[in-house]
Amino acid sequence: MGFNTKEQIFLKSSSCPNWISTTLKAMLQIARIIHINEVELYFGEGDTCSPVEFYSPRNELEALNSMLSLLDIQLSSDMCMQMNVLQELREAIIGMIHDFGGQNNVKTTILENQSCEKEECLSRWGESNGMRTRLQIAYVEGAGRGAIAREDLNVGDIALEIPVSIVISEELVRISDMFQILEKIDGISSETMLLLWSMKERHNCDSKFKIYFNTLPENFNTGLSFGVEATVALDGTLLLEEIIQAKEHLRTQYDELFPALCDNHPDTFPRELYTWKQFLWACELWYSNSMKVMFPDGKLKTCLIPIAGFLNHSLYPHILHFGKIDPATNSLKFCLSRPCSAGEQCFLSYGNFSSSHLITFYGFLPQGNNPYDVIPLDIEDVQDDCAEGGCTSNWNSHMVRATWLSNNRDIFYYGLPSPLLDCLRRAWSPMLKAKTLQQESLENEMEILKHLCSIFDNMMDDLGDADLDDRRGENWDVRLAVEFKDAQRGIICSILTSCHAGLKHVEHEWRKCMGEEDTLV
């Protein structure tokens, strides 16, 4: 994009015209690049140096907040002589964050007829143990339980603070009677130990965390609990393979531990508490509710955070960073990266996950267009010297996503990722280095687009007839499977539409090149 690996932004006098917009534009472009991830880079990569306006909601919010953090550091320095300039920039960034949030707010409808007695009891327990919160738990239409802002919250406000004393981590296993048994098992992870600990602890009437376990559902309804009908409904999707592989892995893990542990240590591992059904429940608990937490000693641990588990995921989160213990307060702080109004559901980000991953391990489809809903393609790249626009070895695998997420549908782009198209161009015509409106280049483009049409026509056929999936009135898992399959059809349909439109455009240019009359419709 024309930047060096290290860049300096020179502040100008506020009297200079357009100084704020010019400065912020440069800062934002750099911040976007710093916070870009692999998927965003793949779909944002092209052979032009024109600045990309938007990579993803996550990237944009990360970029804006990193700029804000940088300015706050400068403002706190006594050595800075441009306080007024920095303050004007800070206010402008806050305004950009407000605009971002205002464009992406989700309407919150609270279901008043649902009782939250257990959740309120848990909140009182948390507060008695040092928790501080500006949120309340409620049932939200279309989302189950969620965390609602009690008051208007601004950027930087702490919505929730959880003391380490009520965080469930591996330290609890180490002081339990099962640790001496489990530590002798070769290769067992701390996460697996926590699974086994929680399977027993949920039934312990004297547990410190009994109130927390009482708020957990009997069934988590993730993809790991899909029944036969839902599994059949997923035929033709990669999600089906993902769920099958995940369950096979868990079943193998269970069989390696049981019934041996129950037979050898019946007092510590009672058979009735360690059934396959209970094991799967514990797996779903930890997959869907655990968080990675960085402790002051530098260790990253998988933990359960009571109360914080009620915060739902969004592609447009209010909270981005929450996984680091503050050594000064020995607590986890959930600070806002964008404002949240009173009565609005407060969201965080579970991660940059595809919808298939969110269904398998969390049990829901995110609202909105998920930029991480990618379809991997098994296309072998052609390795050669650096071609126009960069080295071919930059990408060893290729993928596509919905073309409505792209703004570039011009010839040679078509809303499709440039790394994929460049790979196919090298495969079809290794000696052709430039994209031009000449006969050879255009004929190469037509072959590539026809090939892509063939690939995605087959994918659409594999998904079957949409009319056969009209089973939305049935069980939760069937409905979720059908919704996912419909979303996959939409993605593939967008790709086919773009390929056909691109093919028409290229054919039009080819006829012009050949001197034939043509009218582009």
CSV table of N, CA and C in Angstrom, one decimal, residues 283-397:
chain,number,residue,atom,x,y,z
A,283,CYS,N,-17.9,-31.2,27.2
A,283,CYS,CA,-17.2,-30.7,26.0
A,283,CYS,C,-17.9,-29.5,25.5
A,284,GLU,N,-19.2,-29.5,25.3
A,284,GLU,CA,-20.0,-28.4,24.8
A,284,GLU,C,-19.9,-27.2,25.7
A,285,LEU,N,-19.9,-27.5,27.1
A,285,LEU,CA,-19.7,-26.4,28.0
A,285,LEU,C,-18.4,-25.6,27.8
A,286,TRP,N,-17.3,-26.4,27.7
A,286,TRP,CA,-16.0,-25.7,27.6
A,286,TRP,C,-15.8,-25.1,26.2
A,287,TYR,N,-16.3,-25.8,25.1
A,287,TYR,CA,-16.2,-25.2,23.8
A,287,TYR,C,-16.9,-23.9,23.7
A,288,SER,N,-18.1,-23.9,24.2
A,288,SER,CA,-19.0,-22.7,24.0
A,288,SER,C,-18.9,-21.6,25.0
A,289,ASN,N,-18.3,-21.9,26.2
A,289,ASN,CA,-18.2,-20.9,27.3
A,289,ASN,C,-16.8,-20.5,27.7
A,290,SER,N,-15.8,-21.3,27.4
A,290,SER,CA,-14.5,-21.0,27.9
A,290,SER,C,-13.9,-19.8,27.2
A,291,MET,N,-12.9,-19.2,27.8
A,291,MET,CA,-12.1,-18.1,27.3
A,291,MET,C,-10.7,-18.3,27.6
A,292,LYS,N,-9.8,-17.9,26.7
A,292,LYS,CA,-8.4,-17.9,26.9
A,292,LYS,C,-8.0,-16.7,27.7
A,293,VAL,N,-7.3,-17.0,28.9
A,293,VAL,CA,-6.9,-15.9,29.8
A,293,VAL,C,-5.4,-15.8,30.0
A,294,MET,N,-4.8,-14.7,29.8
A,294,MET,CA,-3.4,-14.5,30.1
A,294,MET,C,-3.2,-14.0,31.6
A,295,PHE,N,-2.5,-14.9,32.3
A,295,PHE,CA,-2.3,-14.6,33.8
A,295,PHE,C,-1.0,-13.7,33.9
A,296,PRO,N,-0.9,-13.1,35.1
A,296,PRO,CA,0.3,-12.2,35.3
A,296,PRO,C,1.7,-12.9,35.1
A,297,ASP,N,1.7,-14.3,35.3
A,297,ASP,CA,2.9,-15.0,35.2
A,297,ASP,C,3.2,-15.3,33.7
A,298,GLY,N,2.4,-14.8,32.8
A,298,GLY,CA,2.6,-15.0,31.4
A,298,GLY,C,2.0,-16.3,30.8
A,299,LYS,N,1.3,-17.1,31.6
A,299,LYS,CA,0.7,-18.3,31.2
A,299,LYS,C,-0.7,-18.1,30.6
A,300,LEU,N,-0.9,-18.7,29.4
A,300,LEU,CA,-2.3,-18.6,28.8
A,300,LEU,C,-3.1,-19.8,29.2
A,301,LYS,N,-4.2,-19.6,29.9
A,301,LYS,CA,-5.0,-20.7,30.4
A,301,LYS,C,-6.4,-20.7,29.8
A,302,THR,N,-7.0,-21.8,29.6
A,302,THR,CA,-8.4,-21.9,29.3
A,302,THR,C,-9.2,-21.9,30.5
A,303,CYS,N,-10.2,-21.0,30.6
A,303,CYS,CA,-11.0,-20.8,31.8
A,303,CYS,C,-12.5,-20.6,31.6
A,304,LEU,N,-13.3,-20.9,32.6
A,304,LEU,CA,-14.7,-20.5,32.6
A,304,LEU,C,-14.8,-19.3,33.4
A,305,ILE,N,-15.5,-18.3,32.9
A,305,ILE,CA,-15.7,-17.0,33.6
A,305,ILE,C,-17.2,-16.8,33.9
A,306,PRO,N,-17.6,-17.1,35.1
A,306,PRO,CA,-19.0,-16.9,35.5
A,306,PRO,C,-19.5,-15.5,35.2
A,307,ILE,N,-20.7,-15.4,34.7
A,307,ILE,CA,-21.3,-14.1,34.3
A,307,ILE,C,-20.9,-13.6,33.0
A,308,ALA,N,-19.6,-13.6,32.7
A,308,ALA,CA,-19.1,-13.2,31.4
A,308,ALA,C,-19.6,-14.2,30.3
A,309,GLY,N,-19.9,-15.4,30.6
A,309,GLY,CA,-20.4,-16.3,29.7
A,309,GLY,C,-21.7,-16.0,29.1
A,310,PHE,N,-22.4,-15.0,29.7
A,310,PHE,CA,-23.7,-14.5,29.1
A,310,PHE,C,-23.5,-13.5,28.0
A,311,LEU,N,-22.3,-13.0,27.8
A,311,LEU,CA,-22.1,-12.1,26.7
A,311,LEU,C,-22.1,-12.9,25.4
A,312,ASN,N,-22.9,-12.5,24.5
A,312,ASN,CA,-23.1,-13.1,23.2
A,312,ASN,C,-22.1,-12.6,22.1
A,313,HIS,N,-21.9,-13.3,21.1
A,313,HIS,CA,-21.0,-13.0,20.0
A,313,HIS,C,-21.7,-12.1,19.0
A,314,SER,N,-20.9,-11.2,18.4
A,314,SER,CA,-21.4,-10.4,17.2
A,314,SER,C,-20.2,-10.1,16.3
A,315,LEU,N,-20.6,-10.0,15.0
A,315,LEU,CA,-19.6,-9.5,14.0
A,315,LEU,C,-19.2,-8.1,14.3
A,316,TYR,N,-20.1,-7.3,15.0
A,316,TYR,CA,-19.8,-5.9,15.4
A,316,TYR,C,-19.8,-5.8,16.9
A,317,PRO,N,-18.8,-6.3,17.5
A,317,PRO,CA,-18.7,-6.4,19.0
A,317,PRO,C,-18.5,-5.0,19.7
A,318,HIS,N,-19.0,-4.9,20.9
A,318,HIS,CA,-18.7,-3.8,21.7
A,318,HIS,C,-17.4,-4.0,22.5
A,319,ILE,N,-17.0,-5.2,22.7
A,319,ILE,CA,-15.8,-5.6,23.5
A,319,ILE,C,-14.9,-6.4,22.7
A,320,LEU,N,-13.7,-6.0,22.5
A,320,LEU,CA,-12.7,-6.7,21.7
A,320,LEU,C,-11.7,-7.5,22.5
A,321,HIS,N,-11.2,-6.8,23.6
A,321,HIS,CA,-10.1,-7.3,24.4
A,321,HIS,C,-10.6,-7.6,25.8
A,322,PHE,N,-10.4,-8.8,26.3
A,322,PHE,CA,-10.9,-9.1,27.6
A,322,PHE,C,-10.1,-10.2,28.3
A,323,GLY,N,-9.1,-10.7,27.7
A,323,GLY,CA,-8.5,-11.9,28.1
A,323,GLY,C,-7.2,-11.8,28.9
A,324,LYS,N,-7.0,-10.7,29.6
A,324,LYS,CA,-5.7,-10.5,30.3
A,324,LYS,C,-6.0,-10.0,31.7
A,325,ILE,N,-5.4,-10.7,32.7
A,325,ILE,CA,-5.6,-10.3,34.1
A,325,ILE,C,-4.8,-9.0,34.4
A,326,ASP,N,-5.5,-8.0,35.0
A,326,ASP,CA,-4.9,-6.8,35.4
A,326,ASP,C,-4.2,-7.1,36.7
A,327,PRO,N,-2.9,-7.1,36.7
A,327,PRO,CA,-2.1,-7.4,38.0
A,327,PRO,C,-2.4,-6.5,39.1
A,328,ALA,N,-2.8,-5.2,38.8
A,328,ALA,CA,-3.0,-4.2,39.9
A,328,ALA,C,-4.3,-4.5,40.7
A,329,THR,N,-5.3,-5.1,40.0
A,329,THR,CA,-6.6,-5.4,40.6
A,329,THR,C,-6.8,-6.9,40.7
A,330,ASN,N,-6.0,-7.7,40.1
A,330,ASN,CA,-6.1,-9.2,40.0
A,330,ASN,C,-7.5,-9.5,39.5
A,331,SER,N,-7.9,-8.9,38.4
A,331,SER,CA,-9.2,-9.1,37.9
A,331,SER,C,-9.2,-9.0,36.3
A,332,LEU,N,-10.2,-9.6,35.7
A,332,LEU,CA,-10.4,-9.4,34.3
A,332,LEU,C,-11.4,-8.3,34.0
A,333,LYS,N,-11.0,-7.4,33.1
A,333,LYS,CA,-11.8,-6.2,32.8
A,333,LYS,C,-12.3,-6.3,31.4
A,334,PHE,N,-13.6,-6.1,31.2
A,334,PHE,CA,-14.2,-6.1,29.9
A,334,PHE,C,-14.5,-4.7,29.5
A,335,CYS,N,-13.6,-4.0,28.8
A,335,CYS,CA,-13.7,-2.6,28.4
A,335,CYS,C,-14.3,-2.5,27.0
A,336,LEU,N,-15.1,-1.4,26.9
A,336,LEU,CA,-15.8,-1.2,25.6
A,336,LEU,C,-14.9,-0.6,24.5
A,337,SER,N,-15.0,-1.2,23.3
A,337,SER,CA,-14.3,-0.6,22.2
A,337,SER,C,-15.2,0.2,21.3
A,338,ARG,N,-16.5,0.2,21.6
A,338,ARG,CA,-17.4,1.1,21.0
A,338,ARG,C,-18.6,1.3,21.9
A,339,PRO,N,-19.4,2.4,21.8
A,339,PRO,CA,-20.4,2.7,22.8
A,339,PRO,C,-21.5,1.6,22.8
A,340,CYS,N,-22.2,1.5,23.9
A,340,CYS,CA,-23.4,0.6,24.1
A,340,CYS,C,-24.4,1.4,24.9
A,341,SER,N,-25.6,1.6,24.3
A,341,SER,CA,-26.6,2.4,24.9
A,341,SER,C,-27.4,1.6,26.0
A,342,ALA,N,-28.0,2.3,26.9
A,342,ALA,CA,-28.8,1.6,28.0
A,342,ALA,C,-29.9,0.8,27.3
A,343,GLY,N,-30.1,-0.4,27.7
A,343,GLY,CA,-31.1,-1.3,27.2
A,343,GLY,C,-30.7,-2.1,25.9
A,344,GLU,N,-29.4,-1.8,25.5
A,344,GLU,CA,-28.9,-2.5,24.3
A,344,GLU,C,-28.1,-3.7,24.7
A,345,GLN,N,-28.1,-4.8,23.9
A,345,GLN,CA,-27.3,-5.9,24.3
A,345,GLN,C,-25.9,-5.6,24.0
A,346,CYS,N,-25.0,-6.0,25.0
A,346,CYS,CA,-23.6,-5.8,24.9
A,346,CYS,C,-22.9,-7.0,24.3
A,347,PHE,N,-22.2,-6.9,23.2
A,347,PHE,CA,-21.6,-8.1,22.6
A,347,PHE,C,-20.1,-8.1,22.7
A,348,LEU,N,-19.5,-9.2,22.7
A,348,LEU,CA,-18.1,-9.4,22.5
A,348,LEU,C,-17.8,-10.2,21.3
A,349,SER,N,-16.6,-10.4,21.0
A,349,SER,CA,-16.2,-11.3,19.8
A,349,SER,C,-15.6,-12.6,20.3
A,350,TYR,N,-16.2,-13.7,19.9
A,350,TYR,CA,-15.6,-15.0,20.3
A,350,TYR,C,-14.4,-15.3,19.4
A,351,GLY,N,-14.2,-14.6,18.4
A,351,GLY,CA,-13.1,-14.9,17.5
A,351,GLY,C,-13.5,-14.7,16.0
A,352,ASN,N,-12.5,-14.8,15.1
A,352,ASN,CA,-12.7,-14.7,13.7
A,352,ASN,C,-13.1,-16.0,13.1
A,353,PHE,N,-14.3,-16.5,13.5
A,353,PHE,CA,-14.7,-17.8,13.1
A,353,PHE,C,-15.7,-17.9,12.0
A,354,SER,N,-15.7,-18.9,11.2
A,354,SER,CA,-16.7,-19.2,10.2
A,354,SER,C,-18.0,-19.6,10.8
A,355,SER,N,-19.1,-19.5,10.1
A,355,SER,CA,-20.4,-19.9,10.6
A,355,SER,C,-20.4,-21.4,10.9
A,356,SER,N,-19.7,-22.2,10.2
A,356,SER,CA,-19.6,-23.6,10.4
A,356,SER,C,-19.0,-23.9,11.8
A,357,HIS,N,-17.9,-23.2,12.1
A,357,HIS,CA,-17.3,-23.3,13.4
A,357,HIS,C,-18.2,-22.9,14.5
A,358,LEU,N,-18.9,-21.8,14.3
A,358,LEU,CA,-19.8,-21.3,15.4
A,358,LEU,C,-21.0,-22.2,15.6
A,359,ILE,N,-21.4,-22.9,14.6
A,359,ILE,CA,-22.5,-23.9,14.7
A,359,ILE,C,-22.0,-25.1,15.5
A,360,THR,N,-20.8,-25.6,15.0
A,360,THR,CA,-20.3,-26.8,15.6
A,360,THR,C,-20.0,-26.7,17.1
A,361,PHE,N,-19.4,-25.6,17.5
A,361,PHE,CA,-18.9,-25.5,18.9
A,361,PHE,C,-19.7,-24.5,19.7
A,362,TYR,N,-20.5,-23.7,19.1
A,362,TYR,CA,-21.3,-22.7,19.9
A,362,TYR,C,-22.8,-22.9,19.7
A,363,GLY,N,-23.2,-23.4,18.6
A,363,GLY,CA,-24.7,-23.7,18.3
A,363,GLY,C,-25.5,-22.5,17.8
A,364,PHE,N,-24.9,-21.6,17.0
A,364,PHE,CA,-25.7,-20.5,16.4
A,364,PHE,C,-25.0,-20.0,15.1
A,365,LEU,N,-25.9,-19.4,14.3
A,365,LEU,CA,-25.4,-18.7,13.1
A,365,LEU,C,-25.3,-17.2,13.5
A,366,PRO,N,-24.2,-16.5,13.2
A,366,PRO,CA,-24.2,-15.1,13.5
A,366,PRO,C,-25.1,-14.2,12.6
A,367,GLN,N,-25.6,-13.1,13.1
A,367,GLN,CA,-26.4,-12.2,12.3
A,367,GLN,C,-25.5,-11.4,11.4
A,368,GLY,N,-25.9,-11.2,10.2
A,368,GLY,CA,-25.1,-10.4,9.2
A,368,GLY,C,-24.3,-11.2,8.3
A,369,ASN,N,-23.5,-10.5,7.5
A,369,ASN,CA,-22.6,-11.1,6.5
A,369,ASN,C,-21.3,-11.4,7.2
A,370,ASN,N,-21.0,-12.7,7.4
A,370,ASN,CA,-19.8,-13.1,8.1
A,370,ASN,C,-18.6,-13.1,7.1
A,371,PRO,N,-17.6,-12.2,7.2
A,371,PRO,CA,-16.5,-12.2,6.3
A,371,PRO,C,-15.6,-13.4,6.4
A,372,TYR,N,-15.8,-14.2,7.4
A,372,TYR,CA,-15.0,-15.4,7.6
A,372,TYR,C,-15.7,-16.7,7.1
A,373,ASP,N,-16.8,-16.5,6.5
A,373,ASP,CA,-17.5,-17.6,5.8
A,373,ASP,C,-16.8,-17.9,4.5
A,374,VAL,N,-15.8,-18.7,4.5
A,374,VAL,CA,-15.0,-19.0,3.3
A,374,VAL,C,-15.2,-20.4,2.9
A,375,ILE,N,-15.1,-20.7,1.6
A,375,ILE,CA,-15.1,-22.0,1.1
A,375,ILE,C,-13.7,-22.3,0.6
A,376,PRO,N,-13.0,-23.3,1.2
A,376,PRO,CA,-11.7,-23.6,0.7
A,376,PRO,C,-11.7,-24.3,-0.7
A,377,LEU,N,-10.8,-24.1,-1.5
A,377,LEU,CA,-10.7,-24.7,-2.8
A,377,LEU,C,-9.4,-25.5,-2.9
A,378,ASP,N,-9.5,-26.7,-3.4
A,378,ASP,CA,-8.3,-27.6,-3.6
A,378,ASP,C,-7.7,-27.3,-5.0
A,379,ILE,N,-6.9,-26.2,-5.0
A,379,ILE,CA,-6.3,-25.8,-6.3
A,379,ILE,C,-4.8,-25.7,-6.0
A,380,GLU,N,-4.0,-26.5,-6.8
A,380,GLU,CA,-2.6,-26.4,-6.6
A,380,GLU,C,-2.0,-25.2,-7.4
A,381,ASP,N,-1.3,-24.4,-6.6
A,381,ASP,CA,-0.7,-23.2,-7.2
A,381,ASP,C,0.5,-23.6,-8.1
A,382,VAL,N,0.8,-22.8,-9.1
A,382,VAL,CA,1.9,-23.0,-9.9
A,382,VAL,C,3.1,-22.1,-9.4
A,383,GLN,N,4.1,-22.7,-9.0
A,383,GLN,CA,5.2,-22.0,-8.4
A,383,GLN,C,6.2,-21.6,-9.5
A,384,ASP,N,6.5,-20.3,-9.6
A,384,ASP,CA,7.5,-19.8,-10.5
A,384,ASP,C,8.2,-18.6,-9.9
A,385,ASP,N,8.9,-17.8,-10.7
A,385,ASP,CA,9.5,-16.6,-10.2
A,385,ASP,C,8.4,-15.6,-9.8
A,386,CYS,N,8.8,-14.5,-9.1
A,386,CYS,CA,7.8,-13.5,-8.8
A,386,CYS,C,7.1,-13.0,-10.0
A,387,ALA,N,5.8,-13.0,-9.9
A,387,ALA,CA,5.0,-12.5,-11.0
A,387,ALA,C,4.6,-11.1,-10.7
A,388,GLU,N,3.9,-10.5,-11.6
A,388,GLU,CA,3.4,-9.1,-11.4
A,388,GLU,C,2.5,-9.1,-10.2
A,389,GLY,N,2.9,-8.1,-9.3
A,389,GLY,CA,2.0,-7.9,-8.1
A,389,GLY,C,2.5,-8.7,-6.9
A,390,GLY,N,3.6,-9.5,-7.0
A,390,GLY,CA,4.1,-10.2,-5.8
A,390,GLY,C,4.5,-11.6,-6.1
A,391,CYS,N,5.1,-12.3,-5.2
A,391,CYS,CA,5.6,-13.6,-5.3
A,391,CYS,C,4.4,-14.6,-5.3
A,392,THR,N,4.4,-15.6,-6.2
A,392,THR,CA,3.3,-16.6,-6.2
A,392,THR,C,3.3,-17.5,-5.0
A,393,SER,N,4.4,-17.5,-4.2
A,393,SER,CA,4.5,-18.4,-3.1
A,393,SER,C,3.8,-17.8,-1.9
A,394,ASN,N,3.3,-16.6,-2.0
A,394,ASN,CA,2.6,-16.0,-0.8
A,394,ASN,C,1.4,-16.8,-0.3
A,395,TRP,N,0.8,-17.5,-1.2
A,395,TRP,CA,-0.4,-18.3,-0.9
A,395,TRP,C,-0.3,-19.7,-1.3
A,396,ASN,N,-0.4,-20.6,-0.3
A,396,ASN,CA,-0.3,-22.0,-0.6
A,396,ASN,C,-1.7,-22.7,-0.7
A,397,SER,N,-2.7,-22.0,-0.3
A,397,SER,CA,-4.1,-22.5,-0.3
A,397,SER,C,-5.0,-21.3,-0.8
